Coordinates of C-alpha atoms in Angstrom, one line a residue:
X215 CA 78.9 -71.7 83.5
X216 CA 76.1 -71.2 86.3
X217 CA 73.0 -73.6 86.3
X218 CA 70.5 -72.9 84.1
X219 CA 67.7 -70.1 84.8
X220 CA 65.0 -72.3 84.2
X221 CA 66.0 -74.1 87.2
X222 CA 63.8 -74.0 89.8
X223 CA 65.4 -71.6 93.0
X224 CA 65.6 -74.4 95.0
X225 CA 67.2 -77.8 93.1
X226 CA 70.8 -75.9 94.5
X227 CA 71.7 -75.5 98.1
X228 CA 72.0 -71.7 96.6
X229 CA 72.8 -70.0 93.1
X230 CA 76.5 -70.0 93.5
X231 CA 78.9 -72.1 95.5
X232 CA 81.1 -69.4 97.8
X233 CA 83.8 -71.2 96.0
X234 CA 86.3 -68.8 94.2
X235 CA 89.1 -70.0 91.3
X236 CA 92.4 -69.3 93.3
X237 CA 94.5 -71.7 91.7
X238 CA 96.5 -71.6 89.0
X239 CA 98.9 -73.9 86.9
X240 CA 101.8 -73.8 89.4
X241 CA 99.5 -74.4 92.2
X242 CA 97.8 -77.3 90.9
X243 CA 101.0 -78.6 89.8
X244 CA 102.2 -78.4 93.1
X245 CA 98.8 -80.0 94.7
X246 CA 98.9 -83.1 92.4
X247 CA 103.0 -83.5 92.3
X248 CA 102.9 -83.1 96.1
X249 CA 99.9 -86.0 96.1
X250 CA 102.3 -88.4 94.1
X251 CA 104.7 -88.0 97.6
X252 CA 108.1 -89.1 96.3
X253 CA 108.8 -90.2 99.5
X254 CA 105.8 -92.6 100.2
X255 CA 106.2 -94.1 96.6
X256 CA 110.2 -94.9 97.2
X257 CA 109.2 -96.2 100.4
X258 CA 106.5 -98.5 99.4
X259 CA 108.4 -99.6 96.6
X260 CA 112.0 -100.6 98.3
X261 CA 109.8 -102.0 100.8
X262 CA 107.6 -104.7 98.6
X263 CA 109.5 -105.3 95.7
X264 CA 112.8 -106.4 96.1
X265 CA 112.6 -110.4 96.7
X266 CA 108.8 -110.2 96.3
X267 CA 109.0 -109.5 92.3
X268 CA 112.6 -111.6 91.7
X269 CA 114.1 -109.3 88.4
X270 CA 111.6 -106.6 88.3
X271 CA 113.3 -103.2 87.8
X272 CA 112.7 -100.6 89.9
X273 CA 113.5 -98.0 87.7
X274 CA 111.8 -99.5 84.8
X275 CA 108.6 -100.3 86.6
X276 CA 108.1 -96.2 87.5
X277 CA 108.8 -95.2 84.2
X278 CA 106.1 -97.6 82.9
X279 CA 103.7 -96.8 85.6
X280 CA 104.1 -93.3 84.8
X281 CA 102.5 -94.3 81.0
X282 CA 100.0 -95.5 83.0
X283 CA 98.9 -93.3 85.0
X284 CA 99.5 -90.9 81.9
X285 CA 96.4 -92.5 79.8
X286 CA 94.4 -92.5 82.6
X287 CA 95.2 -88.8 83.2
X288 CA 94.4 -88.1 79.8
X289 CA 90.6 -89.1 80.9
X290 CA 90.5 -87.3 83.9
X291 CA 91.7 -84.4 82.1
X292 CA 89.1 -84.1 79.4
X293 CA 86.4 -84.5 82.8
X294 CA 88.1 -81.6 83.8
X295 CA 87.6 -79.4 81.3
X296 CA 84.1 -80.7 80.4
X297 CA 82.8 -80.3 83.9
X298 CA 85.5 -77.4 85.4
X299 CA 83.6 -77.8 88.8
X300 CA 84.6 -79.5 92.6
X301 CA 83.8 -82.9 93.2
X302 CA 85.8 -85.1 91.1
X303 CA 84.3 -88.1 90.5
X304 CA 80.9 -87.3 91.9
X305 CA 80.5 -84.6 89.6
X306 CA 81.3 -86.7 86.4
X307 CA 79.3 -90.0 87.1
X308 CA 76.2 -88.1 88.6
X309 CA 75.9 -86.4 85.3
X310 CA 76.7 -89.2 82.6
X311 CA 75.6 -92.3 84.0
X312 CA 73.8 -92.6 87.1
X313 CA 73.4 -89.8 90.3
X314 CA 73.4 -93.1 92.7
X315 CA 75.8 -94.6 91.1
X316 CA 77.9 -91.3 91.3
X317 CA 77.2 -90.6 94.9
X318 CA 77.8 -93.9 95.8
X319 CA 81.3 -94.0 94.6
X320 CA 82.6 -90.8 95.7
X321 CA 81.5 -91.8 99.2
X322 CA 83.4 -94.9 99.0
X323 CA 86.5 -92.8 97.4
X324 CA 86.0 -90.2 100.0
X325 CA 86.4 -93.2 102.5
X326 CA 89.2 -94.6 101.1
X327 CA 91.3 -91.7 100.5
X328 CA 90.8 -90.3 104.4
X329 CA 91.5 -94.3 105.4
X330 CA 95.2 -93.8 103.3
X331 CA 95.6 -90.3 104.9
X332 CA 95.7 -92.1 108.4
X333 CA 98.9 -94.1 106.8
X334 CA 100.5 -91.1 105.7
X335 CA 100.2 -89.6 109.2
X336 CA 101.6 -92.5 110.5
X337 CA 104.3 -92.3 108.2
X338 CA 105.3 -88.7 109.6
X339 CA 107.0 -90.9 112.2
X340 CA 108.2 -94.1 110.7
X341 CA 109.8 -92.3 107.3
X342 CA 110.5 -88.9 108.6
X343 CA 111.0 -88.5 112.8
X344 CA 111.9 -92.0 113.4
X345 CA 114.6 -92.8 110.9
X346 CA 116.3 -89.0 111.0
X347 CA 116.8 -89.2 114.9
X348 CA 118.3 -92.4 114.5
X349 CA 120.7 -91.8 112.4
X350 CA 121.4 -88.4 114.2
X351 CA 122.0 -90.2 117.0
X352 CA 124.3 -92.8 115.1
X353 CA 126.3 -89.9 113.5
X354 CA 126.4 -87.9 116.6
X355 CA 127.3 -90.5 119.3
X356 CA 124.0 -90.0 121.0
X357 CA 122.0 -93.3 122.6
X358 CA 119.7 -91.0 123.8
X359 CA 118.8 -90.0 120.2
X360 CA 118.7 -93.6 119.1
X361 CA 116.2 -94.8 121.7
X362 CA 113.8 -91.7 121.4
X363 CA 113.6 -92.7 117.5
X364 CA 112.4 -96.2 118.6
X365 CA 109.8 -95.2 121.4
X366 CA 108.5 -93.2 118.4
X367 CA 108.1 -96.1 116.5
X368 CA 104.9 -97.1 119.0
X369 CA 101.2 -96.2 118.4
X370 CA 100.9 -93.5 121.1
X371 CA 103.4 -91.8 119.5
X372 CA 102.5 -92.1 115.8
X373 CA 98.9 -90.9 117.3
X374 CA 99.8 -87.9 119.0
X375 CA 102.1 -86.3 115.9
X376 CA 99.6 -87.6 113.4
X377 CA 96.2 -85.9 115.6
X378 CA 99.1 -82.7 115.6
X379 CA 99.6 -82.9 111.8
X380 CA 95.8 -83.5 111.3
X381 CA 94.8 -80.4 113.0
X382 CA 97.2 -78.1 112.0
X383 CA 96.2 -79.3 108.1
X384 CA 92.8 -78.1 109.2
X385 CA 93.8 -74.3 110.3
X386 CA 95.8 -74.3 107.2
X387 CA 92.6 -75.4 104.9
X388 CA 90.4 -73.2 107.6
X389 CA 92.5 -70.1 106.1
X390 CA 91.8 -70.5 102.8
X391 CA 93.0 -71.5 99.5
X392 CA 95.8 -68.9 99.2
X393 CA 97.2 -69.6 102.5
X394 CA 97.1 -73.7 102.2
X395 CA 99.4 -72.6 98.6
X396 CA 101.9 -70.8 99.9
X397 CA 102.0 -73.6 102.8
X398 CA 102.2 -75.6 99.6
X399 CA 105.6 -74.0 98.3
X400 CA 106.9 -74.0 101.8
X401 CA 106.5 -78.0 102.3
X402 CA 107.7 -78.6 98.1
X403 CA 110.9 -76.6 99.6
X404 CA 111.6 -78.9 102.2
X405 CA 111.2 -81.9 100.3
X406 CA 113.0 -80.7 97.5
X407 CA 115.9 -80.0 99.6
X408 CA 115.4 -83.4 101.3
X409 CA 115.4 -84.9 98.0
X410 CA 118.6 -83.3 96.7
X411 CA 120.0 -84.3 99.8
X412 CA 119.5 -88.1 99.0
X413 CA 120.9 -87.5 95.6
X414 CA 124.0 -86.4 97.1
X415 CA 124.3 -88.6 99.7
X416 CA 123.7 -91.9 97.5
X417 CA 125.2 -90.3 94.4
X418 CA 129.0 -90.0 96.6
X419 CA 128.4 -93.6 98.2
X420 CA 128.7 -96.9 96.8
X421 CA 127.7 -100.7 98.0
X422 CA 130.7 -101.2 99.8
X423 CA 130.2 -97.7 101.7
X424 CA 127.0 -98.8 102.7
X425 CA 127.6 -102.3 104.2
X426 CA 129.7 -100.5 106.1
X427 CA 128.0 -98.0 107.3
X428 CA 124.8 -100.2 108.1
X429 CA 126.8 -102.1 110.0
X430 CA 128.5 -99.7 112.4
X431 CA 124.8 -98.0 112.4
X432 CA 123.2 -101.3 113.2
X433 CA 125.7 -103.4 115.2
X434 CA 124.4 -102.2 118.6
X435 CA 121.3 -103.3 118.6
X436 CA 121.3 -106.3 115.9
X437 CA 124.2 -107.8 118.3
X438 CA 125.7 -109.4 115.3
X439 CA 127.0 -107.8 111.9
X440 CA 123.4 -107.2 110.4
X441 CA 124.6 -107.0 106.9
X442 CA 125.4 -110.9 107.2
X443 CA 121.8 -111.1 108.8
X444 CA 120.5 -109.7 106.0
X445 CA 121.9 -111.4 103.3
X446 CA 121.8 -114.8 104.8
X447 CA 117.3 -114.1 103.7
X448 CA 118.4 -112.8 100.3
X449 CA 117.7 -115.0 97.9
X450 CA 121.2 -116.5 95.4
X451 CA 121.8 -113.5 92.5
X452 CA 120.8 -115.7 90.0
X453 CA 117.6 -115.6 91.0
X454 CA 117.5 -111.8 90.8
X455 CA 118.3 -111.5 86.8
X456 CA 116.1 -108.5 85.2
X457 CA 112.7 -110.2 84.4
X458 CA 110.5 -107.8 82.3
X459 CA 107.5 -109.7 83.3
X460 CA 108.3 -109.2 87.1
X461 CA 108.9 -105.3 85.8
X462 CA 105.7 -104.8 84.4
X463 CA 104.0 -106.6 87.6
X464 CA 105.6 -104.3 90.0
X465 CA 104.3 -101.3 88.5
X466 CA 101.6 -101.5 90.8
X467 CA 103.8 -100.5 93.4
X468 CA 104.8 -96.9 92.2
X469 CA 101.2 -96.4 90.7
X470 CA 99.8 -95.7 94.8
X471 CA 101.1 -93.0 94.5
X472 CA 101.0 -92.1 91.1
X473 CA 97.1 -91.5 91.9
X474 CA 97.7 -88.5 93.4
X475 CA 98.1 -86.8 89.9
X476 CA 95.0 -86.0 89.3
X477 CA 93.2 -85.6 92.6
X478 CA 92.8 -81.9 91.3
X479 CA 90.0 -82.8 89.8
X480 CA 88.1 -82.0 93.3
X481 CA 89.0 -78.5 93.1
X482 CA 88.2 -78.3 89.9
X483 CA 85.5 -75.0 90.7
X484 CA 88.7 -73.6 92.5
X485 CA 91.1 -73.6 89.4
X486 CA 91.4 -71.0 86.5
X487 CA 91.1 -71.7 83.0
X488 CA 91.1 -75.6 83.9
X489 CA 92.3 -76.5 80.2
X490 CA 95.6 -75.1 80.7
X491 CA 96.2 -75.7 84.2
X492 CA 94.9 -79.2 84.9
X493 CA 96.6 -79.9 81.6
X494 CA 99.9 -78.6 83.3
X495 CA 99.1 -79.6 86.5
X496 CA 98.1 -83.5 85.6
X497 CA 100.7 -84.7 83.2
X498 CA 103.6 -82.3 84.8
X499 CA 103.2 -84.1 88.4
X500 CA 103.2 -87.3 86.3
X501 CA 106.6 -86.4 84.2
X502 CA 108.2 -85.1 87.4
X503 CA 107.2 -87.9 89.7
X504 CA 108.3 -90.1 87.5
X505 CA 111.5 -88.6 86.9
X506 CA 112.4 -87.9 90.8
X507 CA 111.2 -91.4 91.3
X508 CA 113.3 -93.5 88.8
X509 CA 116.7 -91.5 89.8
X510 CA 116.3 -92.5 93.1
X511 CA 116.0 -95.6 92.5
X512 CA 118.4 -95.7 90.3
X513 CA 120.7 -94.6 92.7
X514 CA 119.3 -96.8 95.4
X515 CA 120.1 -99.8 93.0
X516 CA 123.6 -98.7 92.8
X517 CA 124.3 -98.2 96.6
X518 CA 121.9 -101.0 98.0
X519 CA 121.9 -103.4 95.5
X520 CA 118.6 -105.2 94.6
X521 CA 119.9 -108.2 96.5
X522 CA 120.3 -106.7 99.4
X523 CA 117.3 -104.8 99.6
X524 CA 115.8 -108.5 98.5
X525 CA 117.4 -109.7 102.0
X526 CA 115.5 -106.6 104.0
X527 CA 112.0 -107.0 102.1
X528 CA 112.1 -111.0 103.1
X529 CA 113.7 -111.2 105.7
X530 CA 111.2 -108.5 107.5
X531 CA 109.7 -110.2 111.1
X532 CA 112.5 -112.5 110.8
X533 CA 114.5 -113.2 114.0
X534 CA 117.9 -113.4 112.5
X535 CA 117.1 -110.7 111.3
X536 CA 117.0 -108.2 114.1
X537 CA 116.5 -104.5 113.2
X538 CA 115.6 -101.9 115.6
X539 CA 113.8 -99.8 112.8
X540 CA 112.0 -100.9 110.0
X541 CA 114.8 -100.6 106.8
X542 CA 113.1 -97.6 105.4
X543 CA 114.2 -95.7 102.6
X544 CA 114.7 -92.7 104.3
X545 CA 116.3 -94.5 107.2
X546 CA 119.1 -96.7 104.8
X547 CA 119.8 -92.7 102.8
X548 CA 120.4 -91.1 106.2
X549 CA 123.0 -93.4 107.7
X550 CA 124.9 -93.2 104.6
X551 CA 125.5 -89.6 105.2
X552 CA 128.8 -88.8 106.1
X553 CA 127.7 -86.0 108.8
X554 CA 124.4 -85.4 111.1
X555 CA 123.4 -81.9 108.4
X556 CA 123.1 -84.3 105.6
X557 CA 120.7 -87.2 107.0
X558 CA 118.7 -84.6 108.7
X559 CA 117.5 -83.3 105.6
X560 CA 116.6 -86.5 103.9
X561 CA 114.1 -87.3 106.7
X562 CA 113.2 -83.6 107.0
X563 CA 112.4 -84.2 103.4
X564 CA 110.7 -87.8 103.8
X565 CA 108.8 -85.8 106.6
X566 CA 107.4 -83.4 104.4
X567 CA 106.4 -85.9 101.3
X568 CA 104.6 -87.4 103.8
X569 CA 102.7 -84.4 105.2
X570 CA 101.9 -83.0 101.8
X571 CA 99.1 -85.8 101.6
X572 CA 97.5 -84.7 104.6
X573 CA 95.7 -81.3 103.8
X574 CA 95.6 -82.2 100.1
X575 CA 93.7 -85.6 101.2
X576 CA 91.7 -83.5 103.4
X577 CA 90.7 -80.7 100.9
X578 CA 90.3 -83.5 98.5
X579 CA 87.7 -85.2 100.4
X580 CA 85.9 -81.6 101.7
X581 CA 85.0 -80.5 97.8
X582 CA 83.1 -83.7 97.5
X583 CA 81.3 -83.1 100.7
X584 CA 80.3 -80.0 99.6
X585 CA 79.6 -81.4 96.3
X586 CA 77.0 -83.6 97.3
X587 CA 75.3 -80.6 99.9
X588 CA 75.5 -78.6 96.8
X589 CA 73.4 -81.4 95.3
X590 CA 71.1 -81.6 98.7
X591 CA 72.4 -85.1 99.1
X592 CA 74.5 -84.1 102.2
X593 CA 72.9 -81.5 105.3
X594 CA 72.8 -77.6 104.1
X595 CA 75.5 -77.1 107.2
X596 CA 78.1 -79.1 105.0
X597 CA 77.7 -76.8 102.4
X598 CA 78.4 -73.9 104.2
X599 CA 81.6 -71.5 102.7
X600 CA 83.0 -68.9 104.5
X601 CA 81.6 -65.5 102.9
X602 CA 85.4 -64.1 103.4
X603 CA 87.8 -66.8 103.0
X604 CA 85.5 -68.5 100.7
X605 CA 86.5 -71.9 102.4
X606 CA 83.8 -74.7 103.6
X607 CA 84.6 -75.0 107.6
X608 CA 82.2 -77.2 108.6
X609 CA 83.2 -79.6 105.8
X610 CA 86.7 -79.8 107.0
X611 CA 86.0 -79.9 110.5
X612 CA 83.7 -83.0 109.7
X613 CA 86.5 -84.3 107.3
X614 CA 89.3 -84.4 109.8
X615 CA 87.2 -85.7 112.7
X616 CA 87.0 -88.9 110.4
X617 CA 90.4 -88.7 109.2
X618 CA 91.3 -88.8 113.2
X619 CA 89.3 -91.8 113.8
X620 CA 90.6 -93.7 111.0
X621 CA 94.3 -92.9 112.7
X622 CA 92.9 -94.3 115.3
X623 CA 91.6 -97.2 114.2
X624 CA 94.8 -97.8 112.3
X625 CA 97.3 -97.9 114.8
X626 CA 95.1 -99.5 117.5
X627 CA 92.5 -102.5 115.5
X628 CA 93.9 -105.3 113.9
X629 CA 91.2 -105.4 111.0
X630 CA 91.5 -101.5 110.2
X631 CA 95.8 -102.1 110.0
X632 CA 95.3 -105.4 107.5
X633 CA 92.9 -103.3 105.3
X634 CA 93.4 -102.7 101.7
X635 CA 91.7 -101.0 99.6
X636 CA 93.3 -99.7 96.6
X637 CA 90.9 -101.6 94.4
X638 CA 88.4 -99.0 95.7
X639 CA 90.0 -96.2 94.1
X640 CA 89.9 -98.6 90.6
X641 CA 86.3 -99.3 91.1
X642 CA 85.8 -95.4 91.4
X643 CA 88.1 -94.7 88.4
X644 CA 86.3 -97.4 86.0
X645 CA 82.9 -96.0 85.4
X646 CA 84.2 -92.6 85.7
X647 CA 86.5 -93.5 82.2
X648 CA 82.8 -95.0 81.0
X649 CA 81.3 -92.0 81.6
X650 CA 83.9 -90.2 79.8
X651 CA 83.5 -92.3 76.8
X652 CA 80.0 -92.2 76.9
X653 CA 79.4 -88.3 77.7
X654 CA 79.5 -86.9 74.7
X655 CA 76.4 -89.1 73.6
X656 CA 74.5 -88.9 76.7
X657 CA 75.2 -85.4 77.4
X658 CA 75.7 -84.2 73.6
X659 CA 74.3 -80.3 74.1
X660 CA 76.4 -80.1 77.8
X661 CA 79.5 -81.3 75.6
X662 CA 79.2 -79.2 72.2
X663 CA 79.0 -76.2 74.9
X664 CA 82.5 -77.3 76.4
X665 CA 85.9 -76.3 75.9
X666 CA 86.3 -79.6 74.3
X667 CA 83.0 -79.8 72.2
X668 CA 84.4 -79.2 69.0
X669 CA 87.6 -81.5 69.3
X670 CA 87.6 -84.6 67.5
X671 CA 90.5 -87.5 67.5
X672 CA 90.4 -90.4 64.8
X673 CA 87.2 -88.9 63.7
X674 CA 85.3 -89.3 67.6
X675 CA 85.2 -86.8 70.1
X676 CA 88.6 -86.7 71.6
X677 CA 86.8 -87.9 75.2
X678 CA 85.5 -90.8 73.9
X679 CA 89.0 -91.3 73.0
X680 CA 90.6 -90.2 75.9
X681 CA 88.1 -91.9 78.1
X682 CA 88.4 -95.6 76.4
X683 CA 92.5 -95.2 76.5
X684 CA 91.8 -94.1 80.0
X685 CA 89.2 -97.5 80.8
X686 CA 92.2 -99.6 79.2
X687 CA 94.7 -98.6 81.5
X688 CA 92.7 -98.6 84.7
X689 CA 91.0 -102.0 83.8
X690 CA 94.7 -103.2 83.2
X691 CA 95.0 -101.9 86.3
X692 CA 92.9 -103.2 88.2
X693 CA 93.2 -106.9 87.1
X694 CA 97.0 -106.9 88.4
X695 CA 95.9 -105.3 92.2
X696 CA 93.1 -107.7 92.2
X697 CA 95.2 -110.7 91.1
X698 CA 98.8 -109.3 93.2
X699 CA 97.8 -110.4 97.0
X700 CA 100.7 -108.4 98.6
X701 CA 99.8 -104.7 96.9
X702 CA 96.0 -105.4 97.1
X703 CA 94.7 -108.8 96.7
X704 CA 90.6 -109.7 97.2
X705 CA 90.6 -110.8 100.4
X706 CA 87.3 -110.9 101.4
X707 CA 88.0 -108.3 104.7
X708 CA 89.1 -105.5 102.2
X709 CA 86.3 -106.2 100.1
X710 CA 83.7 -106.7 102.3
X711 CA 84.7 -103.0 103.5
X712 CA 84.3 -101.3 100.3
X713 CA 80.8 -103.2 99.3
X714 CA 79.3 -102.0 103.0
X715 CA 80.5 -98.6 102.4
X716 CA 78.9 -98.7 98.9
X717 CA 76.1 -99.9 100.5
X718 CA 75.8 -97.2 103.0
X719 CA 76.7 -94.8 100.1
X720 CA 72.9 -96.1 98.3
X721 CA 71.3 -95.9 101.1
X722 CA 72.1 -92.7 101.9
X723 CA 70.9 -91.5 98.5
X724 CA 67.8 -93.1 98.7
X725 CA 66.9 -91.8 101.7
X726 CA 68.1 -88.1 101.2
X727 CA 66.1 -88.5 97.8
X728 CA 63.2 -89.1 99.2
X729 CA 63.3 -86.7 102.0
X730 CA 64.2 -83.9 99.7
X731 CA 61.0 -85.3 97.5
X732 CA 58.8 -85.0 100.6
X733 CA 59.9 -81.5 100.7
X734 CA 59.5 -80.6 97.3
X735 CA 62.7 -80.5 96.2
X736 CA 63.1 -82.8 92.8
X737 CA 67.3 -83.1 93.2
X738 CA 66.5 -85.1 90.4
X739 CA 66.9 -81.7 88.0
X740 CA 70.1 -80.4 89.7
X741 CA 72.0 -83.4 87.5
X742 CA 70.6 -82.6 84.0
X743 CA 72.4 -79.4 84.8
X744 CA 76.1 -78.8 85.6
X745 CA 77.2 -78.3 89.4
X746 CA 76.9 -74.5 90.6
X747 CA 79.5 -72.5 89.9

């Protein structure tokens, strides 16, 4: 649906947004199932939980953060359909409860998602290069190997393949919509492959295969028998007995990544017949995240053990417990193998998880760029789409100079590496579930003229239902992060981060508001409207 006609000419940047639906229900399967990054969310997990969250289940703890993130999907969905255009967030707050408000939290999302993107460049080396010419050069006899996969352990070297990955996500999002989905199905390959690899591998091993292998992998440098090392810092089994409580706290863990299911709600003016294809897009990434995730662990469990992983997670910076690598997943599959092919594909595969966040981060954060030009709260130059491959270059030339700088910053500032700020993204995600309650009162004639306007649930428009049952989960949510100091915590350095970056957000509003005003420009009309088409 294009703005109204009674708009005045100039509310818009222009009548239409360049933008054109290329994507259909595989693709934005693919985009949001990509976002979840198997890989990223095994790693974070076997590298927190164990011995941090005595008895949780691993398994358990992604299925039930995959119900999670499931109600909260259900919100994001109905946004989706109600308001099929880019911007996520910004889009759906700016028109229910508040255009500051709306701005001001997508720019702190925006921020926070392109901060995270630095991490997963920086994974590229620690999950993926790092760990797979290790244990290449374990399994092939080759030092040589084995020292170059430490040297690439050290910022310069993170840097330089994560400034390579970040530019060549650009060309791929400079091309255009087509081109960064068949680079889509390319990288899904890879890590698919990758993935069945670990299956394999694990699903032939067992514990006792392991120890043994980590041992003769390990030995060299550890100069002692580093399984002992590491089970001297687990803590007695006893102590390990399933706890459900412990389960249910280490959810929080798996649901990082699990956010990445519905970041296609940015490229929401790219996607045809959103009903049907976020619907399959949203909750499919979800189910097959979710799946992917708890075999492997399940697996992991059976080859690892909890205990033993418990030993890694605590005894991490430990001197007797001396590791040339950090214990990734990736790294403790790939030494498993039983031949150089095999471990090479699991970190080809840990590789590529990791690299699908970059250009899908990136595009993520360039539709609400354009978003708010669209909305004259950004300069006309950020709005500008290519009239032929209909993508906007200025936007993701601006978004990966910032993503470059947070790499940066990352890898070489001791306040930018101790950030967290996951509780951002919940802080984004609350009032957008308000708004979702709430739209179908504030906005009644924009919602009867929605796909959704005539659907009704326990007798209440089904988003007001899908929006509370979405507020419930995140607000669950956000209570553990706040309250769990290892995933996120309030320490007053993460938090002070994302209040100055709100705070820049508002200010920037008020001042583009009133410079458009001295123009004559009342942005103030574009959001009684719905964003350009």
């Amino acid at each position: 649906m294009h703005a109204s006609e009674n708009a005045e000419p100039e509310v818009f940047l222009r009548k239409s947004s360049g933008l054109v639906k290329s994507a259909g229900p595989f693709d934005v399967f693919l985009f949001n199932f990509g976002l979840c990054s198997v890989g990223i969310a095994v790693t974070l997990a076997y590298g927190s939980v164990p011995g941090n969250y005595p008895g949780a289940n691993i398994p358990l703890s992604v299925l039930l953060a995959g119900l999670c993130m499931a109600a909260i999907a259900w919100g994001f969905w109905c946004w989706s359909v109600v308001i099929p255009r880019s911007g996520g967030v910004y889009a759906f707050i700016s028109r229910s409860l508040s255009p500051g408000l709306g701005f001001s939290i997508s720019f702190v999302d925006t921020f926070t998602w392109l901060f995270y993107n630095a991490l997963a460049a920086s994974f590229l080396t620690t999950i993926g290069i790092g760990p797979g010419l290790y244990a290449v050069g374990h399994l092939t006899g080759s030092p040589g190997l084995k020292d170059l996969a430490i040297a690439f352990q050290q910022p310069g070297a993170q840097l330089a393949v994560g400034t390579a990955a970040i530019a060549t996500s650009s060309g791929i999002l400079i091309l255009g919509l087509k081109a960064f989905f068949r680079v889509q199905v390319v990288i899904f390959a890879a890590a698919v492959v990758g993935t069945l690899a670990a299956v394999a591998i694990l699903g032939a091993a067992d514990h006792r295969v392991f120890v043994d292998k980590f041992d003769a992998a390990l030995a060299a440098e550890s100069g002692d028998v580093p399984s002992q090392q590491v089970l001297a810092a687990a803590p007695p089994p006893e102590a390990l007995e399933f706890s459900f409580s412990a389960t249910c706290l280490a959810i929080v863990w798996p649901m990082l990544s699990f956010v990445g299911s519905i970041f296609s709600v940015n490229i929401g003016g790219e996607v045809r017949n959103s009903r049907r294809s976020q619907l399959i897009g949203m909750f499919g990434a979800i189910a097959a995240a979710a799946t992917v995730m708890a075999v492997l662990a399940m697996l992991a469990d059976r080859v690892f053990s909890p205990r033993f992983q418990a030993g890694l997670v605590l005894g991490s910076g430990r001197d007797e417990v001396r590791l040339p690598l950090t214990p990734s997943f990736s790294l403790l599959t790939a030494i498993t193998a039983e031949g150089a092919i095999a471990a090479s594909l699991v970190c080809i595969g840990f590789f590529a998880w990791a690299f699908f966040w970059l250009p899908a981060t990136m595009m993520y954060a360039t539709r609400a760029v354009i978003a708010w030009s669209f909305d004259r709260l950004a300069p006309a130059s950020l709005g500008y789409v290519h009239p032929t491959r209909h993508t906007p270059v200025n936007a993701i030339l601006a978004v990966a100079a910032v993503n470059w700088l947070f790499l940066v910053l990352y890898l070489y500032t001791p306040f930018f590496g101790s950030l967290v700020l996951v509780l951002a993204a919940m802080f984004a995600w609350l009032p957008t579930m308000v708004g979702a309650a709430a739209f179908p009162f504030l906005r009644p004639d924009m919602y009867r003229r929605s796909a959704l306007g005539n659907v009704r649930l326990l007798g209440m428009p089904i988003m007001t239902v899908a929006g509370t049952v979405g507020l419930l989960g995140v607000v669950a949510l956000t209570v553990m992060l706040w309250n769990d100091p290892l995933a996120a915590g309030h320490s007053p350095a993460s938090l002070g981060t994302i209040a100055t970056v709100f705070a820049v957000g508002a200010a920037w509003y008020w001042i583009a508001r009133r410079v458009r005003r001295r123009r004559g420009i009342a942005i103030d009309k574009a959001f009684t409207e719905l964003p350009i088409e």
